[in-house]
């Protein structure tokens, strides 16, 4: 940061000094010129000063006065004593030429002459060119910095999309070259971690499923000898399979964002499909509210179905007798509500339930089930679609999940 500030200060400081000096030089030598009348008057004043040896008489047409009658500035007095012609201006901006006679006491004044015309247009043109030159110099300083920042943006976007093959070339002249190199090193480490995660998912998929299949086969052969123990062991094996499936689903979800395919489909039809599936597996009373007969939206249908499925299964798992399902559409936003009459979720922990492997129970058991990944999957899918999830209290005092999906839709 210090290097960045120092380099910026030096560039601006040196540029301003160089531009000011150059502008002044151009103005004095090529732009600014005194009016012809004033230049001619100065030549006449010098000739007159050289030709008049004695002080002019009282009846002379020349305007004379004593040198002490005027409060001269030290620089002006010094110029007069050196024999130079001093130019002063009246309140009306008229020029008056004054020179000192050889007696060093008598002053002769010529004028007043017409006001000096200001060269307005060249003056502002020089200012404009000066600012443009300063902008060009700053652009040369900013170009390496801008290039590195764009590379950082590219790397972060590639990592967000799951692209692991990334490479950047930091500029040696950039003020943040060290930061860019360190960020590139960090990005490579992140890419390696993501790659290792992919390999881990594949290993879990192949290496764990095979011994579980052998265990299930062996338990099937032992069922006749110890049916109760085999039944309990079979449940444990099945639970491990479910856990593996959930872990694989969540791991695949982490890398599936760049493979999303958004297509148009009927959201109400999908809602009815999931509702019919729920009715086949639950005995609880389902209260359904939807005022629309059709709602076409553009989204990833399979993942939206997964959101509905996870929320309905969660309501069926923790609800006692009632499940609430509703859908609203207002101002380009779909609102899905899923509630139950269970124990509910306290306000202090509502944000945590969307994190992976987070469960509200102190200890997990087979009756409650679950591994803390269902709601994490819901939250990730909804975030992909630009929406968000929140938890409220249902009409029965249980939990009610509200999913907001900002999508383009046609009713």
Short mmCIF file of C-alpha atoms in Angstrom, two decimals:
data_model
loop_
_atom_site.label_atom_id
_atom_site.label_comp_id
_atom_site.label_asym_id
_atom_site.label_seq_id
_atom_site.Cartn_x
_atom_site.Cartn_y
_atom_site.Cartn_z
CA UNK A 1 0.00 0.00 0.00
CA UNK A 2 2.87 2.41 0.83
CA UNK A 3 4.49 1.64 -2.52
CA UNK A 4 1.21 2.34 -4.30
CA UNK A 5 0.74 5.71 -2.56
CA UNK A 6 4.34 6.80 -3.07
CA UNK A 7 4.36 5.92 -6.76
CA UNK A 8 1.02 7.70 -7.34
CA UNK A 9 2.26 10.80 -5.48
CA UNK A 10 5.50 10.93 -7.49
CA UNK A 11 3.72 10.50 -10.82
CA UNK A 12 1.19 13.25 -10.06
CA UNK A 13 3.78 15.61 -8.52
CA UNK A 14 6.30 15.29 -11.37
CA UNK A 15 3.57 15.48 -14.02
CA UNK A 16 2.06 18.68 -12.59
CA UNK A 17 5.46 20.40 -12.35
CA UNK A 18 6.43 19.40 -15.88
CA UNK A 19 3.07 20.47 -17.33
CA UNK A 20 3.11 23.84 -15.52
CA UNK A 21 6.64 24.64 -16.65
CA UNK A 22 5.89 23.57 -20.21
CA UNK A 23 2.66 25.57 -20.33
CA UNK A 24 4.40 28.68 -19.04
CA UNK A 25 7.16 28.32 -21.62
CA UNK A 26 4.67 27.88 -24.46
CA UNK A 27 2.62 30.86 -23.26
CA UNK A 28 5.57 33.21 -23.01
CA UNK A 29 7.31 32.32 -26.28
CA UNK A 30 4.57 31.25 -28.70
CA UNK A 31 1.21 32.50 -27.46
CA UNK A 32 1.36 35.69 -25.42
CA UNK A 33 2.25 38.86 -27.32
CA UNK A 34 1.73 42.44 -26.22
CA UNK A 35 -0.49 44.57 -28.49
CA UNK A 36 1.29 46.30 -31.36
CA UNK A 37 0.49 49.78 -30.00
CA UNK A 38 2.10 49.02 -26.64
CA UNK A 39 5.20 47.51 -28.24
CA UNK A 40 5.57 50.53 -30.48
CA UNK A 41 5.11 52.84 -27.50
CA UNK A 42 7.92 51.07 -25.65
CA UNK A 43 10.27 51.63 -28.60
CA UNK A 44 9.31 55.31 -28.66
CA UNK A 45 9.88 55.57 -24.91
CA UNK A 46 13.39 54.09 -25.24
CA UNK A 47 14.24 56.42 -28.11
CA UNK A 48 12.91 59.40 -26.21
CA UNK A 49 14.87 58.42 -23.11
CA UNK A 50 18.07 58.32 -25.15
CA UNK A 51 17.46 61.60 -27.00
CA UNK A 52 16.31 63.81 -24.11
CA UNK A 53 19.34 64.83 -22.07
CA UNK A 54 17.87 67.57 -19.90
CA UNK A 55 14.70 67.57 -17.87
CA UNK A 56 11.72 68.73 -19.94
CA UNK A 57 10.53 72.29 -19.38
CA UNK A 58 7.26 73.13 -17.72
CA UNK A 59 5.60 73.95 -21.04
CA UNK A 60 6.63 70.61 -22.57
CA UNK A 61 3.92 68.17 -23.64
CA UNK A 62 5.63 65.40 -21.75
CA UNK A 63 4.13 64.38 -18.39
CA UNK A 64 6.87 64.57 -15.78
CA UNK A 65 7.05 64.05 -12.03
CA UNK A 66 9.61 63.45 -9.32
CA UNK A 67 10.69 59.88 -8.65
CA UNK A 68 9.65 60.13 -4.99
CA UNK A 69 6.12 61.21 -5.82
CA UNK A 70 5.17 57.63 -6.62
CA UNK A 71 5.29 54.74 -4.17
CA UNK A 72 7.28 52.34 -6.32
CA UNK A 73 7.82 48.74 -5.52
CA UNK A 74 11.46 47.84 -4.87
CA UNK A 75 11.61 45.88 -8.11
CA UNK A 76 10.12 48.78 -10.11
CA UNK A 77 12.50 51.34 -8.55
CA UNK A 78 15.42 49.04 -9.35
CA UNK A 79 14.29 48.80 -13.00
CA UNK A 80 13.96 52.57 -13.26
CA UNK A 81 17.44 53.16 -11.82
CA UNK A 82 18.82 50.68 -14.36
CA UNK A 83 17.31 52.74 -17.17
CA UNK A 84 14.49 50.39 -18.08
CA UNK A 85 10.98 51.33 -19.09
CA UNK A 86 8.41 50.29 -16.45
CA UNK A 87 4.86 49.43 -17.49
CA UNK A 88 2.02 50.07 -15.04
CA UNK A 89 -1.75 49.89 -15.43
CA UNK A 90 -4.59 52.16 -14.39
CA UNK A 91 -7.90 51.08 -12.88
CA UNK A 92 -9.32 50.88 -16.40
CA UNK A 93 -6.48 48.52 -17.34
CA UNK A 94 -4.80 51.19 -19.49
CA UNK A 95 -1.03 50.87 -19.86
CA UNK A 96 1.30 53.71 -18.71
CA UNK A 97 5.01 53.72 -19.65
CA UNK A 98 7.46 55.36 -17.22
CA UNK A 99 11.23 55.90 -17.54
CA UNK A 100 13.82 57.86 -15.54
CA UNK A 101 15.85 60.71 -17.00
CA UNK A 102 19.61 60.85 -16.73
CA UNK A 103 19.38 63.06 -13.66
CA UNK A 104 17.95 60.11 -11.76
CA UNK A 105 15.25 62.36 -10.30
CA UNK A 106 12.80 63.17 -13.08
CA UNK A 107 10.28 60.64 -14.36
CA UNK A 108 8.61 60.82 -17.77
CA UNK A 109 5.28 59.04 -18.32
CA UNK A 110 3.76 58.17 -21.66
CA UNK A 111 0.18 57.09 -22.10
CA UNK A 112 -2.30 55.90 -21.16
CA UNK A 113 -2.60 53.34 -23.95
CA UNK A 114 -5.47 51.00 -24.85
CA UNK A 115 -6.13 48.04 -22.50
CA UNK A 116 -4.20 44.88 -23.15
CA UNK A 117 -6.37 42.29 -24.90
CA UNK A 118 -6.50 38.95 -23.15
CA UNK A 119 -5.77 35.88 -25.28
CA UNK A 120 -8.68 33.88 -23.82
CA UNK A 121 -8.97 31.12 -26.41
CA UNK A 122 -5.27 30.14 -26.48
CA UNK A 123 -5.21 30.29 -22.69
CA UNK A 124 -8.01 27.76 -22.29
CA UNK A 125 -6.65 25.59 -25.08
CA UNK A 126 -3.35 25.33 -23.23
CA UNK A 127 -5.20 24.43 -20.02
CA UNK A 128 -7.21 21.76 -21.82
CA UNK A 129 -4.09 20.28 -23.39
CA UNK A 130 -2.40 20.32 -19.98
CA UNK A 131 -5.23 18.34 -18.37
CA UNK A 132 -5.28 15.90 -21.29
CA UNK A 133 -1.54 15.38 -20.95
CA UNK A 134 -1.94 14.75 -17.22
CA UNK A 135 -4.68 12.21 -17.95
CA UNK A 136 -2.41 10.42 -20.46
CA UNK A 137 0.44 10.26 -17.96
CA UNK A 138 -1.87 8.87 -15.28
CA UNK A 139 -3.22 6.37 -17.80
CA UNK A 140 0.29 5.02 -18.36
CA UNK A 141 0.66 4.62 -14.60
CA UNK A 142 -2.77 3.02 -14.20
CA UNK A 143 -2.53 0.60 -17.13
CA UNK A 144 -0.42 -2.09 -15.36
CA UNK A 145 -2.56 -1.68 -12.23
CA UNK A 146 -5.79 -1.99 -14.23
CA UNK A 147 -4.43 -5.04 -16.05
CA UNK A 148 -3.62 -6.82 -12.77
CA UNK A 149 -7.02 -5.96 -11.28
CA UNK A 150 -8.80 -7.37 -14.34
CA UNK A 151 -6.74 -10.56 -14.01
CA UNK A 152 -7.76 -10.85 -10.35
CA UNK A 153 -11.40 -10.44 -11.40
CA UNK A 154 -10.95 -13.13 -14.06
CA UNK A 155 -9.38 -15.58 -11.62
CA UNK A 156 -12.13 -15.12 -9.03
CA UNK A 157 -14.86 -15.57 -11.66
CA UNK A 158 -13.17 -18.74 -12.96
CA UNK A 159 -12.92 -20.18 -9.45
CA UNK A 160 -16.57 -19.33 -8.81
CA UNK A 161 -17.52 -21.25 -11.95
CA UNK A 162 -15.44 -24.25 -10.90
CA UNK A 163 -12.79 -23.76 -13.59
CA UNK A 164 -9.52 -25.00 -12.12
CA UNK A 165 -7.19 -24.32 -15.06
CA UNK A 166 -6.20 -20.73 -14.31
CA UNK A 167 -3.08 -18.71 -15.04
CA UNK A 168 -2.17 -15.02 -14.92
CA UNK A 169 0.91 -12.97 -15.82
CA UNK A 170 1.50 -10.13 -13.32
CA UNK A 171 3.06 -6.95 -14.69
CA UNK A 172 6.48 -6.02 -13.32
CA UNK A 173 5.61 -2.32 -13.45
CA UNK A 174 2.38 -2.60 -11.50
CA UNK A 175 2.22 -1.18 -7.99
CA UNK A 176 0.38 -4.31 -6.83
CA UNK A 177 2.63 -6.85 -8.54
CA UNK A 178 3.42 -8.58 -5.23
CA UNK A 179 -0.27 -8.77 -4.32
CA UNK A 180 -1.11 -10.25 -7.72
CA UNK A 181 1.58 -12.90 -7.38
CA UNK A 182 0.41 -13.87 -3.90
CA UNK A 183 -3.20 -14.01 -5.06
CA UNK A 184 -2.18 -16.24 -7.96
CA UNK A 185 -0.43 -18.59 -5.54
CA UNK A 186 -3.51 -18.67 -3.33
CA UNK A 187 -5.75 -19.30 -6.37
CA UNK A 188 -3.60 -22.27 -7.37
CA UNK A 189 -3.91 -23.72 -3.88
CA UNK A 190 -7.69 -23.27 -3.98
CA UNK A 191 -7.81 -24.92 -7.40
CA UNK A 192 -5.77 -27.84 -6.05
CA UNK A 193 -8.14 -28.20 -3.10
CA UNK A 194 -11.14 -28.24 -5.43
CA UNK A 195 -9.42 -30.80 -7.64
CA UNK A 196 -8.66 -32.97 -4.62
CA UNK A 197 -12.31 -32.69 -3.62
CA UNK A 198 -13.34 -34.06 -7.00
CA UNK A 199 -10.99 -37.01 -6.59
CA UNK A 200 -12.30 -37.59 -3.08
CA UNK A 201 -15.88 -37.67 -4.35
CA UNK A 202 -14.96 -40.23 -6.97
CA UNK A 203 -13.11 -42.31 -4.39
CA UNK A 204 -16.09 -42.25 -2.02
CA UNK A 205 -18.39 -43.19 -4.87
CA UNK A 206 -16.41 -46.22 -5.97
CA UNK A 207 -14.40 -47.39 -2.98
CA UNK A 208 -17.10 -47.22 -0.30
CA UNK A 209 -20.02 -48.55 -2.30
CA UNK A 210 -18.25 -51.81 -3.15
CA UNK A 211 -17.63 -52.98 0.46
CA UNK A 212 -21.14 -51.85 1.42
CA UNK A 213 -22.56 -54.01 -1.34
CA UNK A 214 -20.56 -57.00 -0.03
CA UNK A 215 -21.84 -56.32 3.49
CA UNK A 216 -25.44 -56.26 2.29
CA UNK A 217 -24.90 -59.55 0.46
CA UNK A 218 -23.30 -61.17 3.52
CA UNK A 219 -26.11 -59.93 5.78
CA UNK A 220 -28.68 -61.40 3.43
CA UNK A 221 -27.00 -64.80 3.77
CA UNK A 222 -26.92 -64.53 7.59
CA UNK A 223 -30.54 -63.47 7.92
CA UNK A 224 -31.79 -66.94 8.78
CA UNK A 225 -29.33 -67.48 11.65
CA UNK A 226 -29.81 -64.18 13.54
CA UNK A 227 -32.69 -62.25 12.02
CA UNK A 228 -32.88 -59.51 14.70
CA UNK A 229 -29.17 -58.68 14.67
CA UNK A 230 -29.00 -58.85 10.91
CA UNK A 231 -31.97 -56.51 10.66
CA UNK A 232 -30.24 -53.93 12.88
CA UNK A 233 -27.00 -54.28 10.95
CA UNK A 234 -28.88 -53.89 7.67
CA UNK A 235 -30.37 -50.66 8.93
CA UNK A 236 -26.86 -49.40 9.77
CA UNK A 237 -25.62 -50.30 6.31
CA UNK A 238 -28.61 -48.59 4.71
CA UNK A 239 -27.95 -45.52 6.82
CA UNK A 240 -24.35 -45.43 5.60
CA UNK A 241 -25.58 -45.66 2.02
CA UNK A 242 -27.92 -42.73 2.56
CA UNK A 243 -25.11 -40.70 4.11
CA UNK A 244 -22.85 -41.45 1.15
CA UNK A 245 -25.59 -40.46 -1.28
CA UNK A 246 -26.15 -37.19 0.56
CA UNK A 247 -22.43 -36.40 0.64
CA UNK A 248 -22.08 -37.18 -3.05
CA UNK A 249 -25.10 -35.05 -3.89
CA UNK A 250 -23.74 -32.09 -1.98
CA UNK A 251 -20.22 -32.53 -3.42
CA UNK A 252 -21.58 -32.72 -6.96
CA UNK A 253 -23.68 -29.66 -6.24
CA UNK A 254 -20.54 -27.69 -5.39
CA UNK A 255 -19.23 -28.27 -8.91
CA UNK A 256 -22.45 -28.17 -10.91
CA UNK A 257 -23.04 -24.43 -11.10
CA UNK A 258 -21.35 -24.04 -14.48
CA UNK A 259 -23.52 -26.87 -15.87
CA UNK A 260 -26.89 -25.29 -15.06
CA UNK A 261 -29.40 -25.24 -17.90
CA UNK A 262 -32.20 -22.74 -17.42
CA UNK A 263 -35.33 -23.62 -19.38
CA UNK A 264 -38.97 -22.59 -19.29
CA UNK A 265 -41.37 -24.89 -17.42
CA UNK A 266 -44.66 -24.76 -15.52
CA UNK A 267 -43.91 -24.11 -11.86
CA UNK A 268 -47.47 -24.99 -10.76
CA UNK A 269 -47.29 -28.34 -12.55
CA UNK A 270 -44.01 -29.16 -10.81
CA UNK A 271 -45.60 -28.19 -7.50
CA UNK A 272 -48.49 -30.61 -8.06
CA UNK A 273 -46.05 -33.41 -8.98
CA UNK A 274 -44.13 -33.03 -5.73
CA UNK A 275 -47.38 -32.79 -3.80
CA UNK A 276 -48.62 -36.11 -5.24
CA UNK A 277 -45.32 -37.78 -4.31
CA UNK A 278 -45.67 -36.52 -0.76
CA UNK A 279 -49.25 -37.82 -0.46
CA UNK A 280 -48.06 -41.33 -1.33
CA UNK A 281 -45.58 -41.49 1.57
CA UNK A 282 -47.27 -39.52 4.37
CA UNK A 283 -50.42 -39.83 6.44
CA UNK A 284 -50.39 -36.20 7.60
CA UNK A 285 -53.00 -33.67 6.55
CA UNK A 286 -51.72 -31.42 3.76
CA UNK A 287 -53.06 -27.89 3.34
CA UNK A 288 -52.33 -26.59 -0.16
CA UNK A 289 -52.87 -23.02 -1.40
CA UNK A 290 -52.19 -21.83 -4.93
CA UNK A 291 -54.38 -19.34 -6.77
CA UNK A 292 -52.69 -19.78 -10.14
CA UNK A 293 -53.43 -22.61 -12.54
CA UNK A 294 -50.24 -22.07 -14.52
CA UNK A 295 -47.00 -20.18 -14.03
CA UNK A 296 -44.22 -20.49 -16.59
CA UNK A 297 -40.78 -19.62 -15.25
CA UNK A 298 -37.21 -19.94 -16.54
CA UNK A 299 -35.02 -21.94 -14.16
CA UNK A 300 -33.28 -25.29 -13.67
CA UNK A 301 -36.27 -27.64 -13.30
CA UNK A 302 -34.47 -30.60 -11.72
CA UNK A 303 -32.84 -28.50 -9.03
CA UNK A 304 -36.04 -26.59 -8.26
CA UNK A 305 -37.74 -29.97 -7.86
CA UNK A 306 -34.95 -30.95 -5.46
CA UNK A 307 -35.67 -27.84 -3.39
CA UNK A 308 -39.37 -28.73 -3.13
CA UNK A 309 -38.59 -32.35 -2.34
CA UNK A 310 -36.16 -31.52 0.47
CA UNK A 311 -38.49 -28.99 2.08
CA UNK A 312 -41.52 -31.29 1.92
CA UNK A 313 -39.57 -34.23 3.32
CA UNK A 314 -38.30 -31.99 6.12
CA UNK A 315 -41.88 -30.92 6.94
CA UNK A 316 -43.05 -34.54 6.88
CA UNK A 317 -40.18 -35.60 9.14
CA UNK A 318 -40.63 -32.98 11.85
CA UNK A 319 -44.35 -32.22 11.53
CA UNK A 320 -46.87 -33.96 13.79
CA UNK A 321 -50.17 -33.92 11.93
CA UNK A 322 -50.21 -30.99 9.50
CA UNK A 323 -48.15 -29.83 6.51
CA UNK A 324 -48.67 -26.48 4.80
CA UNK A 325 -47.71 -25.81 1.16
CA UNK A 326 -48.40 -22.56 -0.71
CA UNK A 327 -47.13 -20.59 -3.69
CA UNK A 328 -47.48 -16.88 -4.50
CA UNK A 329 -46.26 -14.78 -7.41
CA UNK A 330 -45.88 -11.00 -7.15
CA UNK A 331 -43.82 -8.50 -9.14
CA UNK A 332 -41.56 -11.02 -10.83
CA UNK A 333 -40.86 -13.04 -7.68
CA UNK A 334 -42.03 -16.55 -6.85
CA UNK A 335 -42.62 -17.26 -3.17
CA UNK A 336 -42.78 -20.87 -2.00
CA UNK A 337 -43.95 -21.59 1.57
CA UNK A 338 -43.59 -24.95 3.32
CA UNK A 339 -44.65 -25.24 6.97
CA UNK A 340 -45.45 -27.86 9.61
CA UNK A 341 -46.79 -28.17 13.14
CA UNK A 342 -43.58 -29.47 14.70
CA UNK A 343 -41.39 -28.03 17.43
CA UNK A 344 -40.30 -25.08 15.27
CA UNK A 345 -36.90 -23.44 15.08
CA UNK A 346 -35.70 -20.72 17.45
CA UNK A 347 -34.82 -17.36 15.93
CA UNK A 348 -31.24 -17.50 17.21
CA UNK A 349 -30.37 -20.64 15.24
CA UNK A 350 -32.40 -20.15 12.08
CA UNK A 351 -29.43 -19.01 10.02
CA UNK A 352 -27.29 -21.99 11.08
CA UNK A 353 -29.65 -24.68 9.76
CA UNK A 354 -28.66 -23.81 6.19
CA UNK A 355 -25.02 -24.69 6.86
CA UNK A 356 -23.72 -28.18 5.88
CA UNK A 357 -23.84 -30.92 8.56
CA UNK A 358 -25.61 -28.66 11.06
CA UNK A 359 -28.44 -30.29 13.02
CA UNK A 360 -30.42 -28.84 15.89
CA UNK A 361 -30.54 -32.11 17.85
CA UNK A 362 -27.71 -32.69 20.30
CA UNK A 363 -27.42 -36.31 19.18
CA UNK A 364 -28.54 -37.92 15.96
CA UNK A 365 -30.72 -41.04 16.07
CA UNK A 366 -32.43 -43.24 13.51
CA UNK A 367 -35.89 -41.98 14.36
CA UNK A 368 -35.09 -38.36 13.56
CA UNK A 369 -32.77 -39.24 10.68
CA UNK A 370 -30.98 -36.76 8.49
CA UNK A 371 -27.38 -35.63 8.23
CA UNK A 372 -27.72 -31.85 8.04
CA UNK A 373 -27.29 -31.58 4.27
CA UNK A 374 -30.85 -31.26 3.00
CA UNK A 375 -31.34 -27.59 3.87
CA UNK A 376 -27.78 -26.76 2.83
CA UNK A 377 -28.59 -28.13 -0.63
CA UNK A 378 -31.80 -26.08 -0.71
CA UNK A 379 -29.96 -22.89 0.20
CA UNK A 380 -27.24 -23.41 -2.42
CA UNK A 381 -29.70 -24.10 -5.24
CA UNK A 382 -31.82 -21.08 -4.34
CA UNK A 383 -28.71 -18.88 -4.24
CA UNK A 384 -27.76 -20.11 -7.72
CA UNK A 385 -31.09 -18.78 -8.96
CA UNK A 386 -30.51 -15.40 -7.31
CA UNK A 387 -32.97 -15.98 -4.46
CA UNK A 388 -32.80 -16.54 -0.74
CA UNK A 389 -34.40 -18.61 2.03
CA UNK A 390 -35.79 -17.56 5.36
CA UNK A 391 -37.52 -19.27 8.28
CA UNK A 392 -40.72 -18.11 9.93
CA UNK A 393 -43.22 -19.50 12.41
CA UNK A 394 -46.08 -21.44 10.86
CA UNK A 395 -49.75 -21.04 11.74
CA UNK A 396 -49.45 -24.04 14.11
CA UNK A 397 -46.31 -22.77 15.85
CA UNK A 398 -43.89 -24.95 13.90
CA UNK A 399 -41.29 -24.00 11.31
CA UNK A 400 -42.21 -22.44 7.98
CA UNK A 401 -39.61 -22.17 5.23
CA UNK A 402 -40.05 -19.35 2.72
CA UNK A 403 -38.16 -19.49 -0.57
CA UNK A 404 -37.92 -16.33 -2.67
CA UNK A 405 -37.03 -16.83 -6.34
CA UNK A 406 -36.66 -13.70 -8.47
CA UNK A 407 -37.40 -15.09 -11.94
CA UNK A 408 -38.99 -13.91 -15.13
CA UNK A 409 -42.38 -15.54 -15.35
CA UNK A 410 -45.57 -15.51 -17.41
CA UNK A 411 -48.94 -16.29 -15.92
#
